[in-house]
């Protein structure tokens, strides 16, 4: 796994310009909610919804929120697909075939549809947790466990052209196979982001600190994690380990 991490770092640094370019949709995905009436707050470099404020929204505000939500997920899906294709081309030493480019729309909307379903599941978890007063205890654990299969699913859809639910099955198997490595790299990242949040909040005005964390997360942290987990996915092919 050290070799995989080494590949991930080398690939990220070698392709950093194109990876940053394809990370812009991810940044926009985080920024769009800031310009909508969505009752959100920023924490750990991410965007979260204030469940208790939803009841106060008007029908028009809810419609705008839904459009902003869909636009954000679509842009995020574009970033995921683009970065996966970059890593596939880099690691396999091949050019992206024309048919892959032609199927780009299929990949984007496949990931988009998967993201919608998981986001709705997470939203339901948050609703139940809000009613049961579990927002800070049970909800984060359930959300983490539910979204864990998304780690490798996009790679399965893009690299192996799997259908979404088959890609999820493949993702779950890979997670169990590499569980200690998945946790070994995810947990320190969250600890690092939490420490940076504390430092930024102490050094900068709150709003500037929060937006700085979003920039850091969407342009650097998340893209590197995508690169790393795509590299982990590719290790199932013995010839390119």
Coordinates of N, CA and C in Angstrom, one line a residue:
X1 N 0.8 -1.2 0.0 CA 0.0 0.0 0.0 C 0.9 1.3 0.0
X2 N 2.1 1.2 0.5 CA 3.0 2.3 0.5 C 3.3 2.6 -1.0
X3 N 3.4 1.6 -1.8 CA 3.7 1.8 -3.2 C 2.5 2.5 -3.9
X4 N 1.3 2.2 -3.5 CA 0.1 2.8 -4.0 C 0.1 4.3 -3.6
X5 N 0.4 4.6 -2.4 CA 0.5 6.0 -1.9 C 1.6 6.7 -2.7
X6 N 2.7 6.1 -2.9 CA 3.8 6.7 -3.7 C 3.3 7.1 -5.1
X7 N 2.6 6.1 -5.7 CA 2.0 6.3 -7.1 C 1.1 7.5 -7.0
X8 N 0.2 7.6 -6.0 CA -0.8 8.6 -5.9 C -0.1 10.0 -5.8
X9 N 0.9 10.1 -4.9 CA 1.6 11.4 -4.8 C 2.3 11.8 -6.1
X10 N 3.0 10.8 -6.7 CA 3.7 11.2 -8.0 C 2.7 11.6 -9.0
X11 N 1.6 10.8 -9.2 CA 0.6 11.2 -10.2 C -0.1 12.5 -9.9
X12 N -0.4 12.8 -8.6 CA -1.0 14.1 -8.2 C 0.0 15.2 -8.6
X13 N 1.2 15.1 -8.2 CA 2.2 16.2 -8.5 C 2.5 16.3 -10.0
X14 N 2.5 15.2 -10.7 CA 2.8 15.3 -12.1 C 1.7 15.9 -12.9
X15 N 0.4 15.6 -12.5 CA -0.8 16.0 -13.2 C -1.5 17.1 -12.4
X16 N -0.8 17.8 -11.5 CA -1.5 18.8 -10.7 C -2.2 19.9 -11.4
X17 N -1.7 20.3 -12.5 CA -2.4 21.4 -13.3 C -3.7 20.9 -13.8
X18 N -3.7 19.7 -14.4 CA -5.0 19.3 -15.0 C -6.0 18.8 -13.9
X19 N -5.4 18.3 -12.8 CA -6.3 17.9 -11.7 C -6.9 19.1 -11.0
X20 N -6.1 20.2 -10.8 CA -6.7 21.4 -10.3 C -7.8 22.0 -11.2
X21 N -7.5 21.9 -12.5 CA -8.5 22.4 -13.5 C -9.8 21.6 -13.4
X22 N -9.7 20.3 -13.3 CA -10.9 19.5 -13.1 C -11.5 19.5 -11.7
X23 N -10.8 20.1 -10.8 CA -11.3 20.3 -9.4 C -12.2 21.5 -9.3
X24 N -12.1 22.4 -10.3 CA -12.9 23.6 -10.3 C -14.4 23.3 -10.1
X25 N -15.0 22.3 -10.9 CA -16.4 22.0 -10.7 C -16.7 21.6 -9.2
X26 N -15.7 20.9 -8.6 CA -15.9 20.5 -7.2 C -16.0 21.8 -6.3
X27 N -15.2 22.8 -6.6 CA -15.2 24.0 -5.8 C -16.6 24.7 -6.1
X28 N -17.0 24.8 -7.3 CA -18.3 25.4 -7.6 C -19.4 24.7 -6.9
X29 N -19.3 23.3 -6.8 CA -20.3 22.5 -6.1 C -20.5 22.9 -4.7
X30 N -19.4 23.3 -4.0 CA -19.4 23.8 -2.7 C -19.9 25.2 -2.6
X31 N -19.6 26.1 -3.6 CA -19.9 27.5 -3.5 C -21.3 27.8 -3.9
X32 N -21.9 27.0 -4.8 CA -23.3 27.3 -5.2 C -24.3 27.4 -4.0
X33 N -24.3 26.5 -3.0 CA -25.2 26.7 -1.9 C -25.1 28.0 -1.2
X34 N -23.9 28.6 -1.2 CA -23.7 29.8 -0.5 C -24.5 31.0 -1.1
X35 N -24.9 30.8 -2.4 CA -25.6 31.8 -3.1 C -27.1 31.5 -3.3
X36 N -27.5 30.4 -2.5 CA -28.9 30.0 -2.5 C -29.5 30.2 -1.1
X37 N -30.8 30.2 -0.9 CA -31.3 30.4 0.4 C -31.2 29.1 1.3
X38 N -30.4 28.2 0.9 CA -30.2 26.9 1.6 C -29.7 27.2 3.0
X39 N -30.4 26.7 4.0 CA -29.9 26.9 5.4 C -28.7 26.0 5.7
X40 N -27.5 26.5 5.3 CA -26.3 25.7 5.4 C -25.3 26.3 6.4
X41 N -24.4 25.5 6.8 CA -23.2 26.0 7.6 C -22.0 25.2 7.2
X42 N -20.8 25.9 7.4 CA -19.6 25.3 7.0 C -18.9 24.7 8.2
X43 N -18.4 23.5 8.0 CA -17.6 22.8 9.1 C -16.7 21.8 8.5
X44 N -15.5 21.6 9.0 CA -14.5 20.7 8.5 C -14.3 20.8 7.0
X45 N -14.4 22.0 6.5 CA -14.2 22.2 5.1 C -15.4 21.8 4.2
X46 N -16.5 21.4 4.8 CA -17.6 20.9 4.0 C -18.9 21.8 4.3
X47 N -19.9 21.4 3.5 CA -21.2 22.1 3.6 C -22.2 21.2 4.3
X48 N -22.9 21.7 5.3 CA -23.9 20.9 6.0 C -25.2 21.7 6.1
X49 N -26.4 21.0 6.1 CA -27.7 21.6 6.1 C -28.2 21.7 7.6
X50 N -28.8 22.9 7.9 CA -29.4 23.0 9.2 C -30.9 22.5 9.1
X51 N -31.1 21.3 9.6 CA -32.4 20.6 9.4 C -33.5 21.4 10.1
X52 N -33.2 22.0 11.2 CA -34.2 22.7 12.0 C -34.7 23.9 11.3
X53 N -34.0 24.5 10.3 CA -34.4 25.7 9.6 C -35.2 25.4 8.3
X54 N -35.4 24.1 7.9 CA -36.1 23.8 6.7 C -37.5 24.2 6.7
X55 N -38.2 24.0 7.9 CA -39.6 24.2 8.0 C -40.0 25.7 7.8
X56 N -39.0 26.6 8.0 CA -39.3 28.0 7.8 C -39.2 28.5 6.3
X57 N -38.8 27.6 5.4 CA -38.5 28.0 4.0 C -39.9 28.0 3.3
X58 N -39.9 29.0 2.3 CA -41.1 29.1 1.4 C -41.0 28.1 0.3
X59 N -42.0 27.9 -0.5 CA -42.0 27.0 -1.6 C -41.0 27.4 -2.7
X60 N -40.9 28.7 -2.9 CA -39.9 29.2 -3.9 C -38.5 29.0 -3.4
X61 N -38.2 29.2 -2.1 CA -36.9 28.9 -1.6 C -36.5 27.5 -1.7
X62 N -37.5 26.6 -1.4 CA -37.2 25.1 -1.6 C -36.9 24.8 -3.0
X63 N -37.6 25.4 -4.0 CA -37.4 25.1 -5.4 C -36.0 25.6 -5.8
X64 N -35.6 26.7 -5.3 CA -34.2 27.3 -5.6 C -33.2 26.4 -5.0
X65 N -33.4 25.9 -3.8 CA -32.5 25.0 -3.1 C -32.3 23.7 -3.8
X66 N -33.4 23.1 -4.3 CA -33.4 21.9 -5.1 C -32.5 22.1 -6.3
X67 N -32.7 23.2 -7.0 CA -32.0 23.4 -8.3 C -30.5 23.6 -7.9
X68 N -30.2 24.3 -6.9 CA -28.8 24.5 -6.4 C -28.2 23.2 -6.0
X69 N -29.0 22.4 -5.3 CA -28.5 21.1 -4.9 C -28.2 20.2 -6.1
X70 N -29.0 20.1 -7.1 CA -28.8 19.3 -8.3 C -27.6 19.8 -9.1
X71 N -27.5 21.1 -9.2 CA -26.3 21.7 -9.9 C -25.0 21.4 -9.2
X72 N -25.0 21.4 -7.9 CA -23.8 21.1 -7.1 C -23.4 19.7 -7.3
X73 N -24.4 18.8 -7.2 CA -24.1 17.3 -7.4 C -23.6 17.0 -8.8
X74 N -24.2 17.7 -9.8 CA -23.8 17.5 -11.2 C -22.3 17.9 -11.4
X75 N -22.0 19.1 -10.9 CA -20.6 19.6 -11.0 C -19.6 18.7 -10.2
X76 N -20.1 18.2 -9.1 CA -19.2 17.3 -8.3 C -19.0 16.0 -9.0
X77 N -20.0 15.5 -9.7 CA -19.9 14.3 -10.5 C -19.0 14.5 -11.6
X78 N -19.0 15.6 -12.3 CA -18.1 15.9 -13.4 C -16.7 15.9 -12.9
X79 N -16.4 16.5 -11.7 CA -15.0 16.5 -11.2 C -14.6 15.1 -10.9
X80 N -15.4 14.2 -10.3 CA -15.1 12.8 -10.0 C -14.7 12.1 -11.3
X81 N -15.6 12.2 -12.3 CA -15.4 11.5 -13.6 C -14.1 11.9 -14.2
X82 N -13.9 13.2 -14.3 CA -12.7 13.8 -15.0 C -11.4 13.3 -14.3
X83 N -11.3 13.4 -13.0 CA -10.1 13.0 -12.3 C -9.9 11.5 -12.4
X84 N -10.9 10.7 -12.4 CA -10.8 9.2 -12.6 C -10.2 8.9 -13.9
X85 N -10.7 9.6 -15.0 CA -10.2 9.4 -16.3 C -8.7 9.8 -16.5
X86 N -8.3 10.9 -15.8 CA -6.9 11.3 -15.8 C -6.0 10.2 -15.2
X87 N -6.5 9.7 -14.0 CA -5.7 8.7 -13.3 C -5.6 7.4 -14.2
X88 N -6.7 7.0 -14.8 CA -6.8 5.8 -15.6 C -5.7 5.9 -16.8
X89 N -5.7 7.1 -17.4 CA -4.8 7.3 -18.5 C -3.3 7.3 -18.0
X90 N -3.1 7.9 -16.9 CA -1.7 8.0 -16.3 C -1.2 6.6 -15.9
X91 N -2.0 5.9 -15.2 CA -1.6 4.6 -14.6 C -1.5 3.5 -15.6
X92 N -2.3 3.5 -16.6 CA -2.3 2.4 -17.6 C -1.5 2.8 -18.8
X93 N -0.9 4.0 -18.8 CA -0.1 4.5 -19.9 C -0.8 4.4 -21.3
X94 N -2.0 4.8 -21.3 CA -2.8 4.7 -22.5 C -3.5 6.1 -22.7
X95 N -3.9 6.4 -23.9 CA -4.7 7.6 -24.2 C -6.1 7.2 -23.9
X96 N -6.9 8.2 -23.6 CA -8.3 8.1 -23.4 C -8.9 7.8 -24.8
X97 N -9.6 6.7 -25.0 CA -10.1 6.3 -26.3 C -11.3 7.2 -26.6
X98 N -11.5 7.4 -27.9 CA -12.6 8.2 -28.4 C -14.0 7.8 -27.8
X99 N -14.1 6.4 -27.7 CA -15.4 5.9 -27.2 C -15.6 6.3 -25.8
X100 N -14.5 6.4 -25.0 CA -14.7 6.8 -23.6 C -15.1 8.3 -23.5
X101 N -14.5 9.1 -24.4 CA -15.0 10.5 -24.5 C -16.4 10.6 -24.9
X102 N -16.8 9.8 -25.8 CA -18.2 9.7 -26.2 C -19.2 9.3 -25.1
X103 N -18.6 8.5 -24.2 CA -19.4 8.0 -23.1 C -19.3 8.8 -21.9
X104 N -18.7 10.0 -22.0 CA -18.4 10.9 -20.8 C -19.8 11.2 -20.2
X105 N -20.7 11.6 -21.0 CA -22.1 12.0 -20.5 C -22.7 10.8 -19.7
X106 N -22.5 9.6 -20.2 CA -23.0 8.4 -19.4 C -22.4 8.3 -18.1
X107 N -21.0 8.4 -18.0 CA -20.3 8.3 -16.8 C -20.8 9.4 -15.8
X108 N -20.9 10.6 -16.3 CA -21.2 11.8 -15.4 C -22.6 11.5 -14.8
X109 N -23.6 11.2 -15.7 CA -25.0 11.0 -15.2 C -25.1 9.8 -14.3
X110 N -24.3 8.7 -14.6 CA -24.3 7.5 -13.7 C -23.8 7.9 -12.3
X111 N -22.7 8.6 -12.2 CA -22.2 9.0 -10.9 C -23.2 10.0 -10.3
X112 N -23.8 10.9 -11.1 CA -24.7 11.9 -10.6 C -25.9 11.2 -10.0
X113 N -26.5 10.2 -10.6 CA -27.6 9.5 -10.1 C -27.3 8.7 -8.8
X114 N -26.1 8.2 -8.7 CA -25.7 7.5 -7.5 C -25.5 8.5 -6.4
X115 N -25.0 9.7 -6.7 CA -24.8 10.7 -5.7 C -26.1 11.2 -5.1
X116 N -27.1 11.4 -6.0 CA -28.5 11.8 -5.6 C -29.0 10.8 -4.6
X117 N -29.0 9.5 -4.9 CA -29.6 8.5 -4.1 C -28.9 8.5 -2.7
X118 N -27.6 8.6 -2.7 CA -26.9 8.6 -1.4 C -27.1 9.8 -0.6
X119 N -27.2 11.0 -1.3 CA -27.5 12.2 -0.6 C -28.9 12.2 0.0
X120 N -29.9 11.6 -0.7 CA -31.2 11.5 -0.1 C -31.2 10.6 1.1
X121 N -30.4 9.5 1.1 CA -30.3 8.6 2.2 C -29.7 9.3 3.4
X122 N -28.7 10.1 3.2 CA -28.0 10.9 4.2 C -29.0 11.9 4.8
X123 N -29.8 12.6 3.9 CA -30.8 13.6 4.4 C -31.8 12.9 5.3
X124 N -32.3 11.7 4.9 CA -33.2 11.0 5.8 C -32.6 10.7 7.1
X125 N -31.4 10.3 7.1 CA -30.7 10.0 8.4 C -30.6 11.2 9.2
X126 N -30.3 12.4 8.6 CA -30.3 13.6 9.4 C -31.6 14.0 9.9
X127 N -32.7 13.8 9.1 CA -34.0 14.1 9.6 C -34.4 13.3 10.8
X128 N -34.2 12.0 10.7 CA -34.5 11.1 11.8 C -33.6 11.5 13.1
X129 N -32.4 11.7 12.8 CA -31.4 12.1 13.9 C -31.9 13.4 14.6
X130 N -32.4 14.3 13.8 CA -32.8 15.6 14.3 C -34.0 15.4 15.2
X131 N -35.0 14.5 14.8 CA -36.1 14.3 15.6 C -35.8 13.5 16.9
X132 N -34.8 12.7 16.8 CA -34.4 11.8 18.0 C -33.3 12.5 18.8
X133 N -32.9 13.7 18.4 CA -31.8 14.4 19.1 C -30.5 13.6 19.0
X134 N -30.2 13.0 17.9 CA -29.0 12.3 17.7 C -28.0 12.9 16.7
X135 N -28.2 14.2 16.5 CA -27.4 14.9 15.4 C -25.9 14.8 15.6
X136 N -25.5 14.8 16.8 CA -24.0 14.9 17.1 C -23.4 13.5 17.5
X137 N -24.3 12.5 17.6 CA -23.8 11.2 18.1 C -24.0 10.1 17.0
X138 N -25.2 9.6 16.8 CA -25.5 8.5 15.9 C -25.4 9.0 14.4
X139 N -25.9 10.2 14.1 CA -26.0 10.6 12.7 C -24.6 10.6 12.0
X140 N -23.5 11.2 12.6 CA -22.2 11.2 11.9 C -21.7 9.7 11.6
X141 N -21.9 8.8 12.6 CA -21.5 7.4 12.4 C -22.2 6.8 11.3
X142 N -23.6 6.9 11.3 CA -24.4 6.3 10.2 C -24.1 6.9 8.9
X143 N -23.9 8.2 8.8 CA -23.6 8.9 7.6 C -22.2 8.4 7.0
X144 N -21.2 8.2 7.9 CA -19.9 7.7 7.4 C -20.1 6.3 6.9
X145 N -20.8 5.4 7.6 CA -21.0 4.0 7.2 C -21.7 3.9 5.9
X146 N -22.8 4.7 5.7 CA -23.7 4.7 4.6 C -22.9 5.1 3.3
X147 N -22.1 6.2 3.5 CA -21.4 6.8 2.3 C -20.1 6.1 2.0
X148 N -19.6 5.2 2.8 CA -18.4 4.5 2.6 C -18.3 3.8 1.3
X149 N -19.4 3.1 0.8 CA -19.3 2.4 -0.5 C -19.0 3.4 -1.7
X150 N -19.2 4.7 -1.5 CA -19.0 5.6 -2.6 C -17.5 5.8 -2.9
X151 N -16.6 5.3 -2.0 CA -15.2 5.5 -2.2 C -14.7 4.9 -3.5
X152 N -15.1 3.7 -3.8 CA -14.6 3.0 -5.1 C -15.7 2.9 -6.2
X153 N -16.9 3.2 -5.8 CA -18.0 3.0 -6.8 C -17.8 3.8 -8.1
X154 N -17.4 5.1 -8.1 CA -17.2 5.8 -9.3 C -16.1 5.2 -10.1
X155 N -15.0 4.7 -9.5 CA -13.9 4.1 -10.2 C -14.4 2.9 -11.0
X156 N -15.2 2.1 -10.3 CA -15.8 0.9 -11.0 C -16.6 1.2 -12.2
X157 N -17.4 2.3 -12.1 CA -18.3 2.7 -13.2 C -17.5 3.3 -14.4
X158 N -16.4 4.0 -14.0 CA -15.6 4.7 -15.1 C -14.5 3.8 -15.7
X159 N -13.8 3.1 -14.8 CA -12.7 2.3 -15.3 C -13.1 0.9 -15.8
X160 N -14.1 0.3 -15.2 CA -14.6 -1.0 -15.6 C -15.9 -1.0 -16.3
X161 N -16.5 0.2 -16.4 CA -17.8 0.4 -17.1 C -18.9 -0.5 -16.4
X162 N -18.8 -0.6 -15.1 CA -19.8 -1.3 -14.3 C -21.1 -0.5 -14.2
X163 N -22.2 -1.2 -14.0 CA -23.5 -0.5 -13.7 C -23.4 0.0 -12.2
X164 N -24.1 1.0 -11.9 CA -24.0 1.6 -10.5 C -24.0 0.6 -9.4
X165 N -25.0 -0.3 -9.4 CA -25.1 -1.2 -8.2 C -24.1 -2.3 -8.2
X166 N -23.6 -2.7 -9.4 CA -22.5 -3.6 -9.4 C -21.2 -2.9 -9.0
X167 N -21.1 -1.6 -9.3 CA -19.9 -0.9 -8.9 C -19.9 -0.7 -7.4
X168 N -21.1 -0.5 -6.8 CA -21.2 -0.5 -5.3 C -20.8 -1.8 -4.7
X169 N -21.2 -2.9 -5.3 CA -20.8 -4.2 -4.7 C -19.3 -4.4 -4.8
X170 N -18.7 -4.0 -5.9 CA -17.3 -4.1 -6.0 C -16.6 -3.2 -5.0
X171 N -17.2 -2.0 -4.8 CA -16.6 -1.0 -3.8 C -16.6 -1.6 -2.4
X172 N -17.7 -2.2 -2.0 CA -17.8 -2.8 -0.7 C -16.8 -3.9 -0.5
X173 N -16.6 -4.8 -1.5 CA -15.6 -5.8 -1.4 C -14.2 -5.3 -1.3
X174 N -13.9 -4.2 -2.1 CA -12.6 -3.6 -2.0 C -12.3 -2.9 -0.6
X175 N -13.4 -2.3 -0.1 CA -13.3 -1.7 1.2 C -12.9 -2.7 2.3
X176 N -13.6 -3.8 2.3 CA -13.3 -4.9 3.3 C -11.9 -5.4 3.1
X177 N -11.5 -5.6 1.8 CA -10.2 -6.1 1.5 C -9.1 -5.1 2.0
X178 N -9.4 -3.8 1.9 CA -8.4 -2.8 2.2 C -8.8 -1.9 3.4
X179 N -9.6 -2.5 4.3 CA -10.2 -1.6 5.3 C -9.2 -0.9 6.1
X180 N -8.2 -1.5 6.6 CA -7.2 -0.8 7.5 C -6.5 0.3 6.7
X181 N -6.3 0.1 5.4 CA -5.7 1.2 4.6 C -6.6 2.3 4.4
X182 N -7.9 2.0 4.1 CA -8.9 3.0 3.9 C -9.0 3.9 5.1
X183 N -9.2 3.3 6.3 CA -9.3 4.0 7.5 C -8.0 4.7 7.9
X184 N -6.8 4.1 7.5 CA -5.5 4.7 7.8 C -5.3 6.0 7.2
X185 N -6.0 6.2 6.0 CA -5.8 7.5 5.2 C -7.0 8.4 5.4
X186 N -8.2 7.9 5.6 CA -9.3 8.8 5.8 C -9.3 9.5 7.2
X187 N -9.0 8.7 8.2 CA -9.0 9.3 9.6 C -8.0 10.4 9.7
X188 N -6.7 10.2 9.4 CA -5.8 11.3 9.5 C -6.2 12.6 8.7
X189 N -6.8 12.4 7.5 CA -7.2 13.5 6.7 C -8.3 14.4 7.5
X190 N -9.3 13.7 8.1 CA -10.3 14.4 8.9 C -9.6 15.1 10.1
X191 N -8.7 14.4 10.7 CA -8.0 15.0 11.9 C -7.2 16.3 11.4
X192 N -6.5 16.2 10.3 CA -5.8 17.3 9.8 C -6.7 18.5 9.4
X193 N -7.8 18.2 8.8 CA -8.7 19.3 8.4 C -9.3 19.9 9.7
X194 N -9.6 19.1 10.7 CA -10.1 19.6 12.0 C -9.1 20.6 12.6
X195 N -7.8 20.1 12.6 CA -6.8 21.0 13.2 C -6.6 22.3 12.4
X196 N -6.7 22.2 11.1 CA -6.6 23.4 10.2 C -7.8 24.3 10.5
X197 N -8.9 23.7 10.7 CA -10.1 24.6 11.0 C -9.9 25.4 12.3
X198 N -9.4 24.7 13.3 CA -9.2 25.4 14.6 C -8.1 26.5 14.4
X199 N -7.1 26.2 13.7 CA -6.0 27.2 13.4 C -6.5 28.4 12.6
X200 N -7.3 28.1 11.5 CA -7.8 29.2 10.7 C -8.9 30.1 11.5
X201 N -9.7 29.4 12.3 CA -10.7 30.1 13.1 C -10.0 31.0 14.1
X202 N -8.9 30.6 14.6 CA -8.2 31.5 15.6 C -7.4 32.6 14.9
X203 N -7.0 32.4 13.7 CA -6.2 33.4 13.0 C -6.9 34.3 12.1
X204 N -8.1 33.9 11.6 CA -8.9 34.6 10.6 C -10.3 34.9 11.1
X205 N -11.0 35.9 10.5 CA -12.4 36.0 10.8 C -13.2 34.7 10.4
X206 N -14.3 34.4 11.1 CA -14.9 33.1 10.9 C -15.3 32.8 9.5
X207 N -15.9 33.8 8.8 CA -16.4 33.5 7.4 C -15.2 33.2 6.5
X208 N -14.2 34.0 6.6 CA -13.0 33.9 5.8 C -12.3 32.5 6.1
X209 N -12.3 32.1 7.3 CA -11.7 30.8 7.7 C -12.5 29.7 7.1
X210 N -13.8 29.8 7.2 CA -14.6 28.7 6.7 C -14.5 28.6 5.2
X211 N -14.5 29.7 4.4 CA -14.4 29.7 3.0 C -13.0 29.2 2.6
X212 N -12.0 29.5 3.4 CA -10.6 29.1 3.1 C -10.5 27.5 3.2
X213 N -11.2 27.0 4.2 CA -11.3 25.5 4.3 C -12.0 24.9 3.2
X214 N -13.1 25.5 2.7 CA -13.8 24.9 1.5 C -12.8 24.9 0.3
X215 N -12.1 26.0 0.1 CA -11.1 26.1 -1.0 C -10.1 25.0 -0.9
X216 N -9.5 24.8 0.3 CA -8.5 23.8 0.6 C -9.0 22.4 0.3
X217 N -10.2 22.2 0.8 CA -10.8 20.8 0.7 C -11.2 20.5 -0.7
X218 N -11.8 21.4 -1.4 CA -12.3 21.1 -2.8 C -11.2 21.1 -3.8
X219 N -10.2 21.9 -3.6 CA -9.1 22.0 -4.7 C -7.9 21.1 -4.4
X220 N -7.7 20.7 -3.1 CA -6.5 19.9 -2.8 C -6.8 18.6 -2.1
X221 N -7.5 18.6 -1.0 CA -7.7 17.4 -0.2 C -8.6 16.4 -0.9
X222 N -9.8 16.8 -1.4 CA -10.7 15.9 -2.0 C -10.1 15.3 -3.3
X223 N -9.5 16.2 -4.2 CA -8.8 15.6 -5.4 C -7.7 14.6 -5.1
X224 N -6.9 14.9 -4.1 CA -5.9 13.9 -3.8 C -6.5 12.6 -3.3
X225 N -7.6 12.7 -2.5 CA -8.2 11.4 -2.0 C -8.8 10.7 -3.2
X226 N -9.3 11.4 -4.2 CA -9.8 10.7 -5.4 C -8.7 10.0 -6.2
X227 N -7.6 10.7 -6.3 CA -6.4 10.1 -6.9 C -5.9 8.9 -6.2
X228 N -5.9 9.0 -4.9 CA -5.4 7.8 -4.0 C -6.3 6.6 -4.1
X229 N -7.6 6.8 -4.0 CA -8.5 5.7 -4.0 C -8.7 5.1 -5.4
X230 N -8.5 5.9 -6.4 CA -8.5 5.4 -7.8 C -7.3 4.5 -8.0
X231 N -6.2 4.9 -7.4 CA -5.0 4.1 -7.4 C -5.2 2.8 -6.7
X232 N -5.8 2.8 -5.5 CA -6.1 1.6 -4.8 C -7.0 0.7 -5.6
X233 N -8.0 1.3 -6.3 CA -8.9 0.5 -7.1 C -8.2 -0.3 -8.2
X234 N -7.2 0.4 -8.8 CA -6.4 -0.2 -9.9 C -5.5 -1.3 -9.5
X235 N -5.3 -1.4 -8.1 CA -4.4 -2.5 -7.7 C -5.0 -3.9 -7.8
X236 N -6.3 -3.9 -8.1 CA -6.9 -5.2 -8.3 C -6.5 -5.8 -9.7
X237 N -5.9 -5.0 -10.5 CA -5.2 -5.5 -11.7 C -3.8 -5.7 -11.4
X238 N -3.4 -7.0 -11.3 CA -2.0 -7.4 -10.9 C -0.9 -6.7 -11.7
X239 N -1.1 -6.6 -13.0 CA -0.1 -6.1 -13.9 C 0.3 -4.6 -13.6
X240 N -0.7 -3.9 -13.0 CA -0.3 -2.4 -12.8 C -0.3 -2.1 -11.3
X241 N 0.0 -3.1 -10.5 CA 0.2 -2.8 -9.1 C 1.5 -2.0 -8.9

